Structure formats: structure tokens, C-alpha cells
Amino acid sequence: MKYDRAERLTKLPPYIFIEIDKKRKAALAAGVDLVDLGIGDPDRPTPAVLLRALANASRNPAYHQYPLGSGLPEFRQAAARWFEGRFGVRLDPASEILALIGSKEGIGHLPLAFVDPGDRVLCPDPGYPVYNAGTLFAGGVPVRLPLLSSNGYLPDFGAIKDAHLKRARILWLNYPNNPTAATAPESFFKDAVRFCKRHGIILAHDMAYSEIYYNGAPPHSVLEAPGAMDVAIEFHSLSKTFNMTGWRIGFAVGRAELISGLITVKGNLDSGVVSSIQAMAIAALEAPPELSESVRRVYQKRRDLFVSGLRRMGFDVEYPKASFYVWARVPHGATSASYSSELLEKAGIVTTPGNGFGTAGEGYIRMALTAPEERLKIALERLKAFVAR
Ligand SMILES: *Cc1c(COP(=O)(O)O)cnc(C)c1O
């Protein structure tokens, strides 16, 4: 007897990272010392002050019961204060903010609230794979929006076919961008809001890297653009900002109607975010700015060290303005997959092939600055020897 998987699972694109993952596991099993720049998961621990807040909150019996749907009022108020302080946009904590079990959860669930079978969802390519997966699970059809270096990795709305536009329900954007590390100018968000208004599309912006920026230039929220509250929902995460990927908490902000659609989906699937983790998140959002500043400083030093080293070796690579990714073109004649495999086998460095994020990512590899400076220096030495061969 055989249990066939539902069609929605068979529609998922093949997992392109599988080959490099196999090689990585085999090398590790053979005792090879790998410098792992593959997965974008912060290597540093969650700040001690936040762990103390979690430990204290865990002793509150009120937090031992089911958390309520949209999050603790105190959490939503703290998120509203943080948001206004950071972006100058005032939100109603009661209707315009929703706690999420990590922003990935909300991103994946949003189409269940607003996409019917056959509807189109505009997804950046290369992009975070969850935009596609969530669309497919809802029966929607992902439409690729190529992000090209010639266009600053911003999508060209004018290039979208009318047939897709007519049925488009959601436009996904993600700045600072994973995997390209691009940022978007304010004028682009204004254009995106106008575009979504004209065509009746939901503007869904993933801002997981809002606080990982360099040279003192904080990225803008899409909600700062005029009229954005009419069309937009924005996803925020504490994961990257506070080294909290393991605790699973994020939040969505934006038009109340969009937030409430997502609440309806979640209310039927989960019972909210662990309350003591919401308390930990309040401590993070209310922490002095030095806390996220210290996280940024670590990545800035790594970025400067690693990217300057790559450039000296002749790699075609920009200094990221934000995020902790380095998006590098592979040398002429190589593909994303072949180069990534070679780096693993001959230099002991794990990278992510760019085509795993979509066909427009072909010709690139992504390296995550989630390894200490000593390891990045070793990676540079190995690369130097590899390139010299
Ligand atoms: C890491 C990441 C997320 C998800 O973060 P959570 O841990 O689920 O909050 C969302 N979008 C992008 C682009 C990411 O890289």
C-alpha cells in the first residue's frame, strides 16, 4: 500500500539545495572542517537580558494557558511603540498588529486568507521560497517577478502581463532583500503602493532584515509611503534583529482588514504565540537601541572584512547595504550549482546556489555572514588558494 501525497505538495518546486546539502552532510561525516556560510541563521546566542525576561515570564501561571489569537495586548502595544519610534507610523494595537509564530508562519498563511484557486500571486525571483509555497498551498499560481542587478534588484511592474494582473491578489516584496541584499528607495515603495491601488492588489512586504543595516542608514517601512495603509501588510521578525530564530516570534502590521483575514486563518490552525515568548519579545522591543546596535556592529565588521577580501581576489561583489548576505556572481563558465559544489569540495566552504531561490538567481551564489570573523578569515584564505589553482 502506498499513501500518495496531496497534489499541492507535488507542485512544490524541487528542493534545489538538496544536492549541496547531501555533499555538506557527507563532508561533515568524513570529518572535514567546513566553513558554513550556507544557512542564514545567526550564530550568536540570544542576549542574556532577553533570556532572563523569558525565564521570569515562564513562572507566570497566566502564561501557562492558551495564548489569545492576535497576541497579548502588552505585546501589541510594545510593537506599536517600537514601530512608531522606528518608522514614525502610528498603528492601532487592537486592529493593526498581529503576533506571529515567526514571520514565516504569517507569510505562509496569508494566501489562505486572500487567494482562491487560480488567483495569481506576484513573487520576487530570486526570493524567499515561502512566497511560492504559501501560494501553491492556497491553490494560487505564483507569477515570477525577476529581480535583476541592472534594475537594482527591484521588480519591473510594467513587465507583468495583463492576464496575470487581472487575477493578481498579492504582490510580495522583501527589502532589505534575501538573497540579493538589495535595499529599496522610498520612491519605489510609493510606486508599489500606487500600482497595488490601481490594480486592487494586496501589497505584502517582508521586512525580516529591517534592523540589519550598515553605515547608519536604516531601511524604510512600506507603511511610510502615502496611502500604504489602504493596501499593505508588512511582516516583521525578531529573529535576525535579536538572534532569536529559535524562539519563533514575529508580527504583522498594516490594514486592519488584512490583519483580520490572517487572524481568521490562524484562529483555525494554531492557538497563538507562547505568552512567555511574547514577554521576551516585549523586552527586546523595549530594550535600549544599543542592543540591536551591537548586533549590527558584529555584522558590519564581518561584512567589511569578508567583502573587501573577496574584492581583492577579484570577485564581482558589492558591499551589502543591509541584511547579512553577500550575493556574488560566479565566474564565467560556471553555474550556481557547479560553483557551489566546487567551493564545498575543494575549499571546504558551504554556500547556497542562487538558482535555489528562483531561475533569475542562476549565475550567483549566496554567502551568509553568520560565522565568526576567525572563520571568515579561514574562508578567505581557502578561497585565495582555490582561486589561485
Ligand atoms: C529569516 C527570514 C524570514 C523568517 O523569519 P522568522 O524567523 O520566521 O521570523 C522571513 N523572510 C525572510 C526573507 C527571511 O530571510
PDB file of C-alpha atoms in Angstrom, residues 103-246:
ATOM      1  CA  SER A 103       7.110  35.878  10.397  1.00  0.00           C
ATOM      2  CA  LYS A 104       7.476  32.803   8.150  1.00  0.00           C
ATOM      3  CA  GLU A 105       4.236  31.477   9.614  1.00  0.00           C
ATOM      4  CA  GLY A 106       2.285  34.612   8.677  1.00  0.00           C
ATOM      5  CA  ILE A 107       3.889  34.813   5.236  1.00  0.00           C
ATOM      6  CA  GLY A 108       2.949  31.216   4.514  1.00  0.00           C
ATOM      7  CA  HIS A 109      -0.618  31.632   5.794  1.00  0.00           C
ATOM      8  CA  LEU A 110      -1.554  34.974   4.183  1.00  0.00           C
ATOM      9  CA  PRO A 111      -2.634  33.420   0.839  1.00  0.00           C
ATOM     10  CA  LEU A 112      -5.065  31.092   2.657  1.00  0.00           C
ATOM     11  CA  ALA A 113      -6.973  34.230   3.642  1.00  0.00           C
ATOM     12  CA  PHE A 114      -6.972  36.055   0.305  1.00  0.00           C
ATOM     13  CA  VAL A 115      -6.119  33.721  -2.578  1.00  0.00           C
ATOM     14  CA  ASP A 116      -8.621  31.476  -4.358  1.00  0.00           C
ATOM     15  CA  PRO A 117      -7.671  28.645  -6.719  1.00  0.00           C
ATOM     16  CA  GLY A 118      -6.296  30.108  -9.940  1.00  0.00           C
ATOM     17  CA  ASP A 119      -5.580  33.543  -8.465  1.00  0.00           C
ATOM     18  CA  ARG A 120      -2.136  34.955  -9.220  1.00  0.00           C
ATOM     19  CA  VAL A 121       0.454  35.935  -6.635  1.00  0.00           C
ATOM     20  CA  LEU A 122       3.405  38.056  -7.761  1.00  0.00           C
ATOM     21  CA  CYS A 123       6.591  36.635  -6.225  1.00  0.00           C
ATOM     22  CA  PRO A 124      10.132  38.019  -6.498  1.00  0.00           C
ATOM     23  CA  ASP A 125      12.653  35.774  -8.278  1.00  0.00           C
ATOM     24  CA  PRO A 126      15.138  35.175  -6.715  1.00  0.00           C
ATOM     25  CA  GLY A 127      13.186  35.165  -3.464  1.00  0.00           C
ATOM     26  CA  TYR A 128      12.418  33.584  -0.122  1.00  0.00           C
ATOM     27  CA  PRO A 129      10.790  30.238  -1.085  1.00  0.00           C
ATOM     28  CA  VAL A 130       7.817  30.669   1.306  1.00  0.00           C
ATOM     29  CA  TYR A 131       6.049  33.174  -1.023  1.00  0.00           C
ATOM     30  CA  ASN A 132       5.737  30.402  -3.622  1.00  0.00           C
ATOM     31  CA  ALA A 133       4.926  27.611  -1.203  1.00  0.00           C
ATOM     32  CA  GLY A 134       2.149  29.563   0.553  1.00  0.00           C
ATOM     33  CA  THR A 135       0.653  30.482  -2.812  1.00  0.00           C
ATOM     34  CA  LEU A 136       0.657  26.867  -4.004  1.00  0.00           C
ATOM     35  CA  PHE A 137      -0.886  25.594  -0.757  1.00  0.00           C
ATOM     36  CA  ALA A 138      -3.780  28.028  -1.293  1.00  0.00           C
ATOM     37  CA  GLY A 139      -4.244  26.800  -4.871  1.00  0.00           C
ATOM     38  CA  GLY A 140      -2.865  30.031  -6.298  1.00  0.00           C
ATOM     39  CA  VAL A 141      -0.472  30.460  -9.179  1.00  0.00           C
ATOM     40  CA  PRO A 142       2.886  32.123  -8.439  1.00  0.00           C
ATOM     41  CA  VAL A 143       3.994  34.607 -11.114  1.00  0.00           C
ATOM     42  CA  ARG A 144       7.730  35.304 -11.185  1.00  0.00           C
ATOM     43  CA  LEU A 145       8.946  38.886 -10.925  1.00  0.00           C
ATOM     44  CA  PRO A 146      12.613  38.814 -11.967  1.00  0.00           C
ATOM     45  CA  LEU A 147      14.954  40.870  -9.768  1.00  0.00           C
ATOM     46  CA  LEU A 148      17.907  41.895 -11.918  1.00  0.00           C
ATOM     47  CA  SER A 149      21.125  43.636 -10.947  1.00  0.00           C
ATOM     48  CA  SER A 150      20.611  46.017 -13.903  1.00  0.00           C
ATOM     49  CA  ASN A 151      17.453  47.262 -12.135  1.00  0.00           C
ATOM     50  CA  GLY A 152      18.886  47.398  -8.613  1.00  0.00           C
ATOM     51  CA  TYR A 153      17.071  44.117  -7.878  1.00  0.00           C
ATOM     52  CA  LEU A 154      13.700  45.907  -7.987  1.00  0.00           C
ATOM     53  CA  PRO A 155      10.843  44.301  -9.974  1.00  0.00           C
ATOM     54  CA  ASP A 156       9.562  45.967 -13.149  1.00  0.00           C
ATOM     55  CA  PHE A 157       5.780  46.297 -12.685  1.00  0.00           C
ATOM     56  CA  GLY A 158       5.396  47.339 -16.318  1.00  0.00           C
ATOM     57  CA  ALA A 159       6.606  43.931 -17.477  1.00  0.00           C
ATOM     58  CA  ILE A 160       3.768  41.983 -15.809  1.00  0.00           C
ATOM     59  CA  LYS A 161       1.329  40.547 -18.363  1.00  0.00           C
ATOM     60  CA  ASP A 162      -2.248  41.890 -18.274  1.00  0.00           C
ATOM     61  CA  ALA A 163      -3.654  38.371 -17.983  1.00  0.00           C
ATOM     62  CA  HIS A 164      -1.736  37.927 -14.715  1.00  0.00           C
ATOM     63  CA  LEU A 165      -2.526  41.422 -13.464  1.00  0.00           C
ATOM     64  CA  LYS A 166      -6.269  40.849 -13.825  1.00  0.00           C
ATOM     65  CA  ARG A 167      -6.144  37.886 -11.480  1.00  0.00           C
ATOM     66  CA  ALA A 168      -3.360  39.093  -9.168  1.00  0.00           C
ATOM     67  CA  ARG A 169      -4.256  39.189  -5.467  1.00  0.00           C
ATOM     68  CA  ILE A 170      -0.918  39.672  -3.683  1.00  0.00           C
ATOM     69  CA  LEU A 171       2.380  41.349  -4.554  1.00  0.00           C
ATOM     70  CA  TRP A 172       5.275  40.123  -2.405  1.00  0.00           C
ATOM     71  CA  LEU A 173       8.186  42.469  -1.803  1.00  0.00           C
ATOM     72  CA  ASN A 174      11.165  41.951   0.507  1.00  0.00           C
ATOM     73  CA  TYR A 175      13.602  44.768   1.313  1.00  0.00           C
ATOM     74  CA  PRO A 176      16.260  44.551   2.657  1.00  0.00           C
ATOM     75  CA  ASN A 177      16.278  41.605   0.295  1.00  0.00           C
ATOM     76  CA  ASN A 178      17.152  37.970   0.820  1.00  0.00           C
ATOM     77  CA  PRO A 179      19.113  36.712  -1.145  1.00  0.00           C
ATOM     78  CA  THR A 180      20.402  39.755  -3.098  1.00  0.00           C
ATOM     79  CA  ALA A 181      20.994  42.075  -0.068  1.00  0.00           C
ATOM     80  CA  ALA A 182      19.428  44.945  -2.057  1.00  0.00           C
ATOM     81  CA  THR A 183      17.521  47.777  -0.385  1.00  0.00           C
ATOM     82  CA  ALA A 184      14.648  49.755  -1.910  1.00  0.00           C
ATOM     83  CA  PRO A 185      14.464  53.551  -2.180  1.00  0.00           C
ATOM     84  CA  GLU A 186      11.377  55.287  -0.736  1.00  0.00           C
ATOM     85  CA  SER A 187      10.283  56.253  -4.253  1.00  0.00           C
ATOM     86  CA  PHE A 188       9.975  52.563  -5.135  1.00  0.00           C
ATOM     87  CA  PHE A 189       7.576  51.936  -2.240  1.00  0.00           C
ATOM     88  CA  LYS A 190       5.480  54.902  -3.381  1.00  0.00           C
ATOM     89  CA  ASP A 191       5.306  53.385  -6.876  1.00  0.00           C
ATOM     90  CA  ALA A 192       4.433  49.972  -5.440  1.00  0.00           C
ATOM     91  CA  VAL A 193       1.565  51.419  -3.376  1.00  0.00           C
ATOM     92  CA  ARG A 194       0.171  53.269  -6.430  1.00  0.00           C
ATOM     93  CA  PHE A 195       0.498  50.122  -8.544  1.00  0.00           C
ATOM     94  CA  CYS A 196      -1.323  47.959  -5.976  1.00  0.00           C
ATOM     95  CA  LYS A 197      -4.070  50.552  -5.531  1.00  0.00           C
ATOM     96  CA  ARG A 198      -4.653  50.825  -9.268  1.00  0.00           C
ATOM     97  CA  HIS A 199      -4.982  47.053  -9.687  1.00  0.00           C
ATOM     98  CA  GLY A 200      -6.647  46.143  -6.378  1.00  0.00           C
ATOM     99  CA  ILE A 201      -3.691  44.047  -5.228  1.00  0.00           C
ATOM    100  CA  ILE A 202      -2.559  43.439  -1.634  1.00  0.00           C
ATOM    101  CA  LEU A 203       0.965  44.734  -1.053  1.00  0.00           C
ATOM    102  CA  ALA A 204       2.686  42.272   1.286  1.00  0.00           C
ATOM    103  CA  HIS A 205       6.125  43.402   2.410  1.00  0.00           C
ATOM    104  CA  ASP A 206       8.537  41.078   4.213  1.00  0.00           C
ATOM    105  CA  MET A 207      10.886  43.148   6.367  1.00  0.00           C
ATOM    106  CA  ALA A 208      12.729  40.429   8.295  1.00  0.00           C
ATOM    107  CA  TYR A 209      16.029  42.344   7.931  1.00  0.00           C
ATOM    108  CA  SER A 210      14.777  45.809   8.917  1.00  0.00           C
ATOM    109  CA  GLU A 211      17.427  46.215  11.629  1.00  0.00           C
ATOM    110  CA  ILE A 212      20.398  44.587   9.887  1.00  0.00           C
ATOM    111  CA  TYR A 213      21.762  47.618   8.039  1.00  0.00           C
ATOM    112  CA  TYR A 214      25.113  49.350   7.618  1.00  0.00           C
ATOM    113  CA  ASN A 215      26.663  52.815   7.652  1.00  0.00           C
ATOM    114  CA  GLY A 216      23.836  54.167   9.833  1.00  0.00           C
ATOM    115  CA  ALA A 217      21.241  54.063   7.033  1.00  0.00           C
ATOM    116  CA  PRO A 218      18.071  52.412   8.414  1.00  0.00           C
ATOM    117  CA  PRO A 219      15.719  51.000   5.744  1.00  0.00           C
ATOM    118  CA  HIS A 220      12.194  52.386   5.338  1.00  0.00           C
ATOM    119  CA  SER A 221       8.919  50.609   6.047  1.00  0.00           C
ATOM    120  CA  VAL A 222       6.457  50.408   3.174  1.00  0.00           C
ATOM    121  CA  LEU A 223       3.866  51.860   5.588  1.00  0.00           C
ATOM    122  CA  GLU A 224       5.708  55.197   5.451  1.00  0.00           C
ATOM    123  CA  ALA A 225       4.524  55.631   1.851  1.00  0.00           C
ATOM    124  CA  PRO A 226       1.370  57.749   1.364  1.00  0.00           C
ATOM    125  CA  GLY A 227      -1.763  55.590   1.138  1.00  0.00           C
ATOM    126  CA  ALA A 228       0.091  52.411   2.142  1.00  0.00           C
ATOM    127  CA  MET A 229      -2.334  51.702   4.993  1.00  0.00           C
ATOM    128  CA  ASP A 230      -5.046  51.183   2.349  1.00  0.00           C
ATOM    129  CA  VAL A 231      -3.244  48.333   0.597  1.00  0.00           C
ATOM    130  CA  ALA A 232      -0.378  46.974   2.681  1.00  0.00           C
ATOM    131  CA  ILE A 233       0.519  44.376   5.257  1.00  0.00           C
ATOM    132  CA  GLU A 234       4.108  44.211   6.463  1.00  0.00           C
ATOM    133  CA  PHE A 235       5.837  41.285   8.172  1.00  0.00           C
ATOM    134  CA  HIS A 236       8.370  41.880  10.940  1.00  0.00           C
ATOM    135  CA  SER A 237      10.558  39.426  12.759  1.00  0.00           C
ATOM    136  CA  LEU A 238      12.606  39.429  15.941  1.00  0.00           C
ATOM    137  CA  SER A 239      14.676  36.507  14.635  1.00  0.00           C
ATOM    138  CA  LYS A 240      17.511  38.284  12.873  1.00  0.00           C
ATOM    139  CA  THR A 241      17.454  41.521  14.907  1.00  0.00           C
ATOM    140  CA  PHE A 242      17.908  39.855  18.299  1.00  0.00           C
ATOM    141  CA  ASN A 243      19.427  36.436  17.460  1.00  0.00           C
ATOM    142  CA  MET A 244      16.075  34.846  18.249  1.00  0.00           C
ATOM    143  CA  THR A 245      15.425  32.474  15.321  1.00  0.00           C
ATOM    144  CA  GLY A 246      14.881  29.545  17.697  1.00  0.00           C
TER     145      GLY A 246
END
